[in-house]
Amino acid sequence: PHSPIHHTSNPTTEEESIPTETEAWEFTASA
C-alpha cells in the first residue's frame, strides 16, 4: 500500500484517500 502522504502526487489516489492535516496545508501551499 502506498503512503497517504505520497497520494498528493497521484490525483487518482488523492480523491480516493482522505488528505491529512499536513497534506491539507501542503495542497493549499502548492495551489
mmCIF file of C-alpha atoms in Angstrom:
data_model
loop_
_atom_site.group_PDB
_atom_site.id
_atom_site.type_symbol
_atom_site.label_atom_id
_atom_site.label_comp_id
_atom_site.label_asym_id
_atom_site.label_seq_id
_atom_site.Cartn_x
_atom_site.Cartn_y
_atom_site.Cartn_z
ATOM 1 C CA PRO A 1 0.000 0.000 0.000
ATOM 2 C CA HIS A 2 1.188 3.484 -0.829
ATOM 3 C CA SER A 3 1.614 6.067 1.921
ATOM 4 C CA PRO A 4 -1.158 8.687 2.201
ATOM 5 C CA ILE A 5 1.498 11.411 2.249
ATOM 6 C CA HIS A 6 2.507 10.324 -1.240
ATOM 7 C CA HIS A 7 -1.055 10.421 -2.508
ATOM 8 C CA THR A 8 -0.562 14.127 -3.196
ATOM 9 C CA SER A 9 1.497 13.162 -6.231
ATOM 10 C CA ASN A 10 -1.263 10.897 -7.528
ATOM 11 C CA PRO A 11 -4.501 12.751 -8.402
ATOM 12 C CA THR A 12 -6.355 9.443 -8.579
ATOM 13 C CA THR A 13 -5.251 8.316 -5.152
ATOM 14 C CA GLU A 14 -5.781 11.835 -3.831
ATOM 15 C CA GLU A 15 -9.513 11.593 -4.381
ATOM 16 C CA GLU A 16 -9.687 8.051 -3.044
ATOM 17 C CA SER A 17 -7.631 8.810 0.061
ATOM 18 C CA ILE A 18 -8.603 11.439 2.600
ATOM 19 C CA PRO A 19 -5.906 14.139 2.910
ATOM 20 C CA THR A 20 -4.485 14.644 6.386
ATOM 21 C CA GLU A 21 -3.852 17.996 8.067
ATOM 22 C CA THR A 22 -0.267 18.006 6.796
ATOM 23 C CA GLU A 23 -1.380 17.216 3.278
ATOM 24 C CA ALA A 24 -4.117 19.822 3.521
ATOM 25 C CA TRP A 25 -1.683 22.687 4.099
ATOM 26 C CA GLU A 26 0.707 21.245 1.516
ATOM 27 C CA PHE A 27 -2.055 21.170 -1.070
ATOM 28 C CA THR A 28 -3.019 24.744 -0.222
ATOM 29 C CA ALA A 29 0.586 25.911 -0.312
ATOM 30 C CA SER A 30 1.141 24.253 -3.680
ATOM 31 C CA ALA A 31 -2.068 25.727 -5.043
#
